[in-house]
Short mmCIF file of C-alpha atoms and ligand atoms in Angstrom, two decimals:
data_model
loop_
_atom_site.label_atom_id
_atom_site.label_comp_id
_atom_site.label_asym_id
_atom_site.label_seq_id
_atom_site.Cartn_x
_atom_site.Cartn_y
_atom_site.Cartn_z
CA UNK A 1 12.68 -21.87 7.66
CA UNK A 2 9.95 -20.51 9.44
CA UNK A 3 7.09 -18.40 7.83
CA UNK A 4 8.93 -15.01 9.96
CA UNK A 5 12.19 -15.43 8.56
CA UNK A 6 10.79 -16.66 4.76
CA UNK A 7 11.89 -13.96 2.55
CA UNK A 8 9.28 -11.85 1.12
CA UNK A 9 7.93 -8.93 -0.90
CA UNK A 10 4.41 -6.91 0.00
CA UNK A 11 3.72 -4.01 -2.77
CA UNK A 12 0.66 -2.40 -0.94
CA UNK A 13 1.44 -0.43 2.11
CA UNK A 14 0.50 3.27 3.09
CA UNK A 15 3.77 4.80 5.05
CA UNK A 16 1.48 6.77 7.58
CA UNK A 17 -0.55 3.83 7.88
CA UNK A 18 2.11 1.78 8.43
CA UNK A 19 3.04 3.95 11.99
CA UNK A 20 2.98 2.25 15.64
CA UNK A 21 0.37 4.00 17.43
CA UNK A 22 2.84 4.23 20.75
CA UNK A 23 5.23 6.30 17.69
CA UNK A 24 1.92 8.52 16.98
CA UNK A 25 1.43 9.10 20.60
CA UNK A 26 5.00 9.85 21.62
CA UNK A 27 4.70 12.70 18.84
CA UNK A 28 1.44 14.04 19.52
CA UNK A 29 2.98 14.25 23.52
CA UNK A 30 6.14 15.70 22.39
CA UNK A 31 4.43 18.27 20.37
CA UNK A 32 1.72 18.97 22.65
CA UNK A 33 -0.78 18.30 19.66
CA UNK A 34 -4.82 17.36 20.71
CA UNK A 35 -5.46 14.51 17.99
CA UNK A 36 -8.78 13.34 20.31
CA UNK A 37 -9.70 9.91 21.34
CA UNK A 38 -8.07 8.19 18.25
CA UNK A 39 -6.60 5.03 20.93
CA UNK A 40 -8.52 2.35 22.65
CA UNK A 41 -7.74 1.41 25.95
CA UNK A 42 -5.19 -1.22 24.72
CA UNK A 43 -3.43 2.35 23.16
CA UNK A 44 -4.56 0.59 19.76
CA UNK A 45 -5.70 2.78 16.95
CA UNK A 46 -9.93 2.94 17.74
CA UNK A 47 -12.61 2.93 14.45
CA UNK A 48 -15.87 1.47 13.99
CA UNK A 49 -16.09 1.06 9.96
CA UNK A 50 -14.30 2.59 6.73
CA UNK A 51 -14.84 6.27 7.46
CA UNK A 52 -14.26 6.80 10.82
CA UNK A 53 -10.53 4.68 9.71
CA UNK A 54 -10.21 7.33 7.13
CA UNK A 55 -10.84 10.29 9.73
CA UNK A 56 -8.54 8.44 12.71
CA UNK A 57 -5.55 7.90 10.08
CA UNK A 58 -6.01 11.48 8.55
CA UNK A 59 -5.79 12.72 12.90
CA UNK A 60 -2.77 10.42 13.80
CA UNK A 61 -0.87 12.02 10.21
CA UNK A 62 -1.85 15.59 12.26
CA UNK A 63 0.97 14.76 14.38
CA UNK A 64 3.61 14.04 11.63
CA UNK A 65 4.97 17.86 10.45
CA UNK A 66 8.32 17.74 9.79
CA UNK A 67 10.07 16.06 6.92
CA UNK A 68 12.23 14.44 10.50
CA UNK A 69 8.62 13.15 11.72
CA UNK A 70 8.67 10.91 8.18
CA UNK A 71 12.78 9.91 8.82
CA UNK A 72 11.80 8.71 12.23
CA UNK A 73 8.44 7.22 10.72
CA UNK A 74 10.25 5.47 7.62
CA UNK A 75 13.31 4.08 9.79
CA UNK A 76 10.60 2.74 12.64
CA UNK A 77 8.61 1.22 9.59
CA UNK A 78 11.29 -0.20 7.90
CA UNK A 79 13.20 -2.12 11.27
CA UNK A 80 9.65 -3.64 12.08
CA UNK A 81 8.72 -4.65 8.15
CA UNK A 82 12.23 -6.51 7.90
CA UNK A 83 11.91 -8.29 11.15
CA UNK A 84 8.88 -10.13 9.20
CA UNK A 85 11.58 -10.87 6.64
CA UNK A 86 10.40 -8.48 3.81
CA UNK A 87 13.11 -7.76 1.52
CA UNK A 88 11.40 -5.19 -0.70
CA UNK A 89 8.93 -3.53 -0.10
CA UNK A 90 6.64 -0.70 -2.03
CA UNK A 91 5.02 2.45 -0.10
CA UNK A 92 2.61 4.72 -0.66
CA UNK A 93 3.12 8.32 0.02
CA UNK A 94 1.15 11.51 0.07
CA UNK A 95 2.29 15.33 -0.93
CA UNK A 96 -0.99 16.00 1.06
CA UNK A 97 0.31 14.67 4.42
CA UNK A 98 4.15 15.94 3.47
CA UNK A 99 3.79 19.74 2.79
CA UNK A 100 0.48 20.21 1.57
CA UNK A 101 1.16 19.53 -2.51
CA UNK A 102 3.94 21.92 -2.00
CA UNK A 103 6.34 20.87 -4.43
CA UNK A 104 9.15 22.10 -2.37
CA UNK A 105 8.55 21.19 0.96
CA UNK A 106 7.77 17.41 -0.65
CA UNK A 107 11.27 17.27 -2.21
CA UNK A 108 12.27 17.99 1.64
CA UNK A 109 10.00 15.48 2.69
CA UNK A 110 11.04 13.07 0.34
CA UNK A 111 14.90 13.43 1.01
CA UNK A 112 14.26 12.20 4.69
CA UNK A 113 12.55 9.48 3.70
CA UNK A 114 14.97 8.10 1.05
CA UNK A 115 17.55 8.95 3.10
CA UNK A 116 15.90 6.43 6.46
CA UNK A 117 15.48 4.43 3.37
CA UNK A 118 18.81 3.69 2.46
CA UNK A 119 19.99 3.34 5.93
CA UNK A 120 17.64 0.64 6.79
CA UNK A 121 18.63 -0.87 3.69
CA UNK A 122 22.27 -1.03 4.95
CA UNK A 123 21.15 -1.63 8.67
CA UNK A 124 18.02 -4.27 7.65
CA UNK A 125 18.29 -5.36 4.31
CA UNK A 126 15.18 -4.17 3.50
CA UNK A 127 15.02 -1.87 -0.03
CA UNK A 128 11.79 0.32 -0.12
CA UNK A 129 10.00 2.23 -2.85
CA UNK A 130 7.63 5.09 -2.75
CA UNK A 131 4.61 5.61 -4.92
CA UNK A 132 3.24 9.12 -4.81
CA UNK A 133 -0.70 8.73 -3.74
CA UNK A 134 -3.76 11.22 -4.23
CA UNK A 135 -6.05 11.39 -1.80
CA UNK A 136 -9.82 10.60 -3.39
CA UNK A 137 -12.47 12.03 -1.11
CA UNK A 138 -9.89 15.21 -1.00
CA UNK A 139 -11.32 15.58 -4.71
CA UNK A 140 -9.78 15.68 -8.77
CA UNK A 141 -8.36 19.45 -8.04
CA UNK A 142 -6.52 17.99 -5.07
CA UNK A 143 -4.66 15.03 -6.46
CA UNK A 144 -3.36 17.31 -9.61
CA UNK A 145 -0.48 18.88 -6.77
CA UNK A 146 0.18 14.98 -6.00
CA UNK A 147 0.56 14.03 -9.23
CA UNK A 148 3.04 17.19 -10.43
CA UNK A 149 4.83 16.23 -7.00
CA UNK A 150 5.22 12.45 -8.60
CA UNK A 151 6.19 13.96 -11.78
CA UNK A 152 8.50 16.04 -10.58
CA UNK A 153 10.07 13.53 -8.49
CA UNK A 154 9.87 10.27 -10.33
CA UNK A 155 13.15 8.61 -10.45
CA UNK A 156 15.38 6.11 -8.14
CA UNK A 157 13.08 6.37 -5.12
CA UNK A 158 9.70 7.20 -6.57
CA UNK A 159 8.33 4.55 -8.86
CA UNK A 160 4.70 4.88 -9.21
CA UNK A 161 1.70 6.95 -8.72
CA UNK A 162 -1.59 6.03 -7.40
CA UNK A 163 -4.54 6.85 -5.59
CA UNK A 164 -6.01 5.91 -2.35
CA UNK A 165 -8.73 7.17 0.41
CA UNK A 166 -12.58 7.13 0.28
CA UNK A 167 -13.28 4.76 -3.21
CA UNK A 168 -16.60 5.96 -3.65
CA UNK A 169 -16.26 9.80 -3.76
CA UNK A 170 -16.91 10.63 -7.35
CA UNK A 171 -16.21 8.19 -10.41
CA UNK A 172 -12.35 7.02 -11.49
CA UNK A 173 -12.49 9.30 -14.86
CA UNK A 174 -13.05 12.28 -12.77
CA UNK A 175 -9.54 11.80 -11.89
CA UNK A 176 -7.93 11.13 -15.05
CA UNK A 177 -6.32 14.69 -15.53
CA UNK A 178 -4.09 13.42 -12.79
CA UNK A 179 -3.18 10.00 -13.58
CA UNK A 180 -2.80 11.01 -17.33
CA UNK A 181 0.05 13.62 -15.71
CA UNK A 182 1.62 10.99 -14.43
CA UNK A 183 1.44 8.52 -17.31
CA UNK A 184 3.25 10.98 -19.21
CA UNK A 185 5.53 12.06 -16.97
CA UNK A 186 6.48 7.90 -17.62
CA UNK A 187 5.49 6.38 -14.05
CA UNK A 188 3.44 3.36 -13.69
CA UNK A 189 0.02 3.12 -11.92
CA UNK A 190 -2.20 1.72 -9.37
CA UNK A 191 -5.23 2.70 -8.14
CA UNK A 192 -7.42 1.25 -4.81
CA UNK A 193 -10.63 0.26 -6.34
CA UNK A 194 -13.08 -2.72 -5.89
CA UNK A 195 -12.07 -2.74 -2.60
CA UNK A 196 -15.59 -1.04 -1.81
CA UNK A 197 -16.95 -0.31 -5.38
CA UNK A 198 -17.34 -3.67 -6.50
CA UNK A 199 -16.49 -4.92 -10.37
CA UNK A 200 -18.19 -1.70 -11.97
CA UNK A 201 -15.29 0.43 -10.06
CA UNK A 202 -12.54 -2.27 -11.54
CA UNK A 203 -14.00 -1.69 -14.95
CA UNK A 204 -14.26 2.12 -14.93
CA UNK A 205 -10.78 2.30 -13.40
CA UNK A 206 -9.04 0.18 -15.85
CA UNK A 207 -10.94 1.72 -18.41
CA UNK A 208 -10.10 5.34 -17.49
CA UNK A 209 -7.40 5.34 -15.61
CA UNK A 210 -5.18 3.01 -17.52
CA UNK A 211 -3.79 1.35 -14.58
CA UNK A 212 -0.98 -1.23 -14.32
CA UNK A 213 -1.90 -2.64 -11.09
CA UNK A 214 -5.32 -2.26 -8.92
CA UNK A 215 -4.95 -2.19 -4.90
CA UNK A 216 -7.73 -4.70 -3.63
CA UNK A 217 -9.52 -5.31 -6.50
CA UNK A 218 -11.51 -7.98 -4.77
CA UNK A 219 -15.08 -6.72 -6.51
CA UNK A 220 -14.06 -7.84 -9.42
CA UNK A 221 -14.51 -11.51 -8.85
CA UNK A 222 -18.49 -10.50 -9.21
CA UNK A 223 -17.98 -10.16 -13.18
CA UNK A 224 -16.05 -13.05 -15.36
CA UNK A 225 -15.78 -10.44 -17.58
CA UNK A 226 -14.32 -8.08 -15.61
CA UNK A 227 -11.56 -11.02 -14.66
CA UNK A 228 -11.00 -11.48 -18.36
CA UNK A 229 -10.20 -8.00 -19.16
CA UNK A 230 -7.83 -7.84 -16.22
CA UNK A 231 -6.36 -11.08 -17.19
CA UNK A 232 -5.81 -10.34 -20.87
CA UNK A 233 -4.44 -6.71 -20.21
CA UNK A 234 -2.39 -8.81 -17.44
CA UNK A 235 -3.24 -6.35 -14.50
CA UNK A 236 -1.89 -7.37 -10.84
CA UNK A 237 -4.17 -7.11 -7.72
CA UNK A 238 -2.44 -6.08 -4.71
CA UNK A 239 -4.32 -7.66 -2.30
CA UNK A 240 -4.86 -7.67 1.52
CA UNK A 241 -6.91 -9.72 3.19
CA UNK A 242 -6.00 -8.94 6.83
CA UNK A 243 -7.29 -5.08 6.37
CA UNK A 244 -10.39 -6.41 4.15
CA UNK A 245 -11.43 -8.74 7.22
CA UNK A 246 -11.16 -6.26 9.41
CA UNK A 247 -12.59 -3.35 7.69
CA UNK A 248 -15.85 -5.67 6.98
CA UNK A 249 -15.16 -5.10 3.15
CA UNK A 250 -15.33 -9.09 3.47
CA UNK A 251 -17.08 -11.25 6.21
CA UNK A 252 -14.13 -13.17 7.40
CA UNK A 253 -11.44 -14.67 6.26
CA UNK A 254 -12.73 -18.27 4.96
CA UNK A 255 -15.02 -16.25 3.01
CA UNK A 256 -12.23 -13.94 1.42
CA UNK A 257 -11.94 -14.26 -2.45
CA UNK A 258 -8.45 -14.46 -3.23
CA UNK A 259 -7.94 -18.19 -4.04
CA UNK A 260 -11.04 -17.47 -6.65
CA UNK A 261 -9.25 -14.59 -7.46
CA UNK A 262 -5.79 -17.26 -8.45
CA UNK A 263 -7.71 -19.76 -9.84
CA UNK A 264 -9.54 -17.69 -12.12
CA UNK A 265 -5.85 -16.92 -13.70
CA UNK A 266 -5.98 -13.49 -12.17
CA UNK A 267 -2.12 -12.66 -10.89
CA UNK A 268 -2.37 -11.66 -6.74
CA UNK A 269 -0.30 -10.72 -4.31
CA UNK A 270 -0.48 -9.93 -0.93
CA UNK A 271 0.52 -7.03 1.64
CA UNK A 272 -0.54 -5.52 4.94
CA UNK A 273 -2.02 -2.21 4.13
CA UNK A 274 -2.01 -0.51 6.91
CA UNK A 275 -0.56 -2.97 9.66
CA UNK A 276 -0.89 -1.62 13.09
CA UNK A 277 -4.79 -0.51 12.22
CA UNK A 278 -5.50 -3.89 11.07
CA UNK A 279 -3.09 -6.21 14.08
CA UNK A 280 -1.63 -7.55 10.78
CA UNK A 281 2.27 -8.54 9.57
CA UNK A 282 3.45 -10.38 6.73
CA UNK A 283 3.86 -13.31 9.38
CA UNK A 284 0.37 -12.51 10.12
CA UNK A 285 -1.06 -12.64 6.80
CA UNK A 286 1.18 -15.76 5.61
CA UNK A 287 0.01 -17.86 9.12
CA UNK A 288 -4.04 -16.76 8.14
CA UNK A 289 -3.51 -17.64 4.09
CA UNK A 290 -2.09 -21.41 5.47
CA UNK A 291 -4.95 -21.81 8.14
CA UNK A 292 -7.47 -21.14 6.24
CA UNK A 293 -6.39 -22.15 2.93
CA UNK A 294 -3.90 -24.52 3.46
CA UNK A 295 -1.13 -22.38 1.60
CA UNK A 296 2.08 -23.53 1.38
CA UNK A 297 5.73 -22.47 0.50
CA UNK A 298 5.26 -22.79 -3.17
CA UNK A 299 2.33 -20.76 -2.76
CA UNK A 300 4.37 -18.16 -0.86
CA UNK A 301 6.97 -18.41 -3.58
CA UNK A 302 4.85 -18.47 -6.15
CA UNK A 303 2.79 -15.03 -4.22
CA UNK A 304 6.68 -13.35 -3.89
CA UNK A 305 7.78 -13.96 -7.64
CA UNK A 306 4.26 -12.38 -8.81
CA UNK A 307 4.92 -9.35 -6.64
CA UNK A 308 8.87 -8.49 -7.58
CA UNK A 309 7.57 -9.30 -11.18
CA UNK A 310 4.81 -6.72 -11.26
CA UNK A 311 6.84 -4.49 -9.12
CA UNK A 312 7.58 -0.65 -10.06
CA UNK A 313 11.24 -0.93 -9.58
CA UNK A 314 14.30 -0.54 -12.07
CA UNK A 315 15.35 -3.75 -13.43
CA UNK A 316 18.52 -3.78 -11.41
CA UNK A 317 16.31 -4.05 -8.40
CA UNK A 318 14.19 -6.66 -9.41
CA UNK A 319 16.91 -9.06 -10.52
CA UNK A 320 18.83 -8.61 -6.82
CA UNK A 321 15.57 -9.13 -5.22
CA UNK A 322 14.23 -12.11 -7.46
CA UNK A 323 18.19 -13.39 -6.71
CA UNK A 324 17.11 -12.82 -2.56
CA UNK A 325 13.97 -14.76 -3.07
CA UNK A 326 15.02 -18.05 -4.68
CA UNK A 327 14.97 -21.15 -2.38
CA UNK A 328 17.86 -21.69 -0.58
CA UNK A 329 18.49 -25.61 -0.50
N1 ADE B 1 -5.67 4.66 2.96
C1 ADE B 1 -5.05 3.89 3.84
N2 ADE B 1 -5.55 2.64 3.82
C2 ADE B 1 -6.53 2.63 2.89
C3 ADE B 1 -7.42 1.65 2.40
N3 ADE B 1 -7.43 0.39 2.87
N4 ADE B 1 -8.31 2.01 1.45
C4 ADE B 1 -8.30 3.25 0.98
N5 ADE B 1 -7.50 4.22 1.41
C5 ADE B 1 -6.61 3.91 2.34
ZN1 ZN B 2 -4.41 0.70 0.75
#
């Protein structure tokens, strides 16, 4: 089987992040919308570090305004993701980019996308999950909409809540009102941190966010004691190397931490991110982890039975899927 068609799960994408810059450009000239130099002269997406990827992602979601922008988005998404043989995957959506926290308009939103959702999954075989995502560096008051939007909504399609954007605006307990709504409201959680914050911002966020699951989490190899803790309150990194090489959180790739990460007993998996920004795929990221690390199938297998495992799905899901992943001959 070749590494394209090997069946796989990736737990850590962003849905807007996740769109073809040609489909953000055939919007923006269909709706006559200015979203500035945000393409490079191979009509890639164009940023220079962390930030300016925060301000061209939050200009190409300018263009997406209808809860039909997100069915087009989510089908597109999905048909691509498959193609690289994912099976399930997990999602990360934002109330701030579908209606403005609007608990309304996001249940509009949110219909279009389940509904492209379960026609890919007929059409692709592909079954997809959202987790509801605050934005960070739009601030605590911000993310309490989000996380009333994930409450509200939490069910079949919406598994999770979480937070992404800018990991060093403020300190993890300054959003706790949110992710304590959300805990309540009975949906698991994952939070980016140590992607840019190092081990302290693993620490705090375990500590005060009571996550499941951190996104990156690279930082905390710094700190054996930080790896305990995440060990013994058996937390699962979602991991992505292709977007940390290329957003200089690490150097380059031979000098990315994730087989510490594994054999330090930490659990990992891997995902894309934000593909298109970051010229990544699963194929991608599978074809890097065997050059440079010599992984192998059972490593793959071993990455994909992590991931459904620590997934946010219903257990229905996860057995089918665990079913889809086991070896063939
Ligand atoms: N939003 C989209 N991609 C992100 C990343 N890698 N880190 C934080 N926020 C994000
Ligand atoms: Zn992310």
């Amino acid at each position: 089987m070749t590494v394209q068609a090997m069946p796989k799960v990736e737990l850590h994408t962003h849905l807007e992040g996740c769109a073809p810059p040609a489909f953000i450009h055939a919007l923006a000239y269909e709706k006559k919308i200015d979203i500035g130099g945000i393409f490079n002269a191979d009509g890639g997406y164009a940023f220079r570090d962390f930030d300016h990827f925060l301000k061209i992602y939050e200009a190409a979601c300018t263009t997406l305004q209808t809860p039909e922008d997100f069915r087009r988005l989510t089908m597109a998404v999905l048909e691509e993701t498959a193609a690289h043989g994912v099976i399930y995957m997990e999602t990360f959506v934002s109330p701030d980019f579908c209606g403005g926290g609007d608990l309304a308009a996001w249940k509009d939103y949110l219909a279009a996308i389940k509904d492209a959702a379960d026609e890919a999954e007929a059409k692709f075989g592909i079954t997809l999950r959202g987790i509801v995502t605050g934005i960070r560096h739009f601030g605590p008051e911000a993310c309490k909409p989000a996380a009333r939007c994930a409450a509200e909504t939490f069910g079949d399609f919406i598994t999770g809540y979480g937070m992404a954007g800018g990991e060093m605006v403020g300190r993890p307990g300054d959003y706790a009102y949110s992710f304590d709504m959300a805990r309540e409201a009975g949906l698991p959680l994952t939070c980016h941190a140590g992607e840019w914050g190092g081990a302290t911002m693993v620490k705090e966020t375990i500590r005060d966010l009571k996550v499941e699951r951190i996104g990156h989490g690279i930082g905390a190899i710094e700190d054996r004691a930080v790896l305990d803790e995440i060990i013994e309150k058996d937390i699962m990194l979602e991991v992505c190397p292709g977007s940390n090489v290329v957003l200089k959180a690490v150097e380059d790739w031979a000098s990315h931490p994730i087989v510490k990460l594994r054999d330090a007993g930490v659990k990992v998996t891997v995902s894309t991110d934000d593909p298109p920004f970051f010229h990544t795929t699963m194929t991608a990221e599978y074809t890097m982890l065997n050059r440079t690390f010599g992984w192998e199938v059972e490593d793959f297998q071993q990455l994909n039975q992590t991931a459904i495992a620590a997934a946010f799905c219903d257990e229905d899901t996860r057995t089918c899927i665990t079913k889809r992943l086991e070896p063939t001959s």
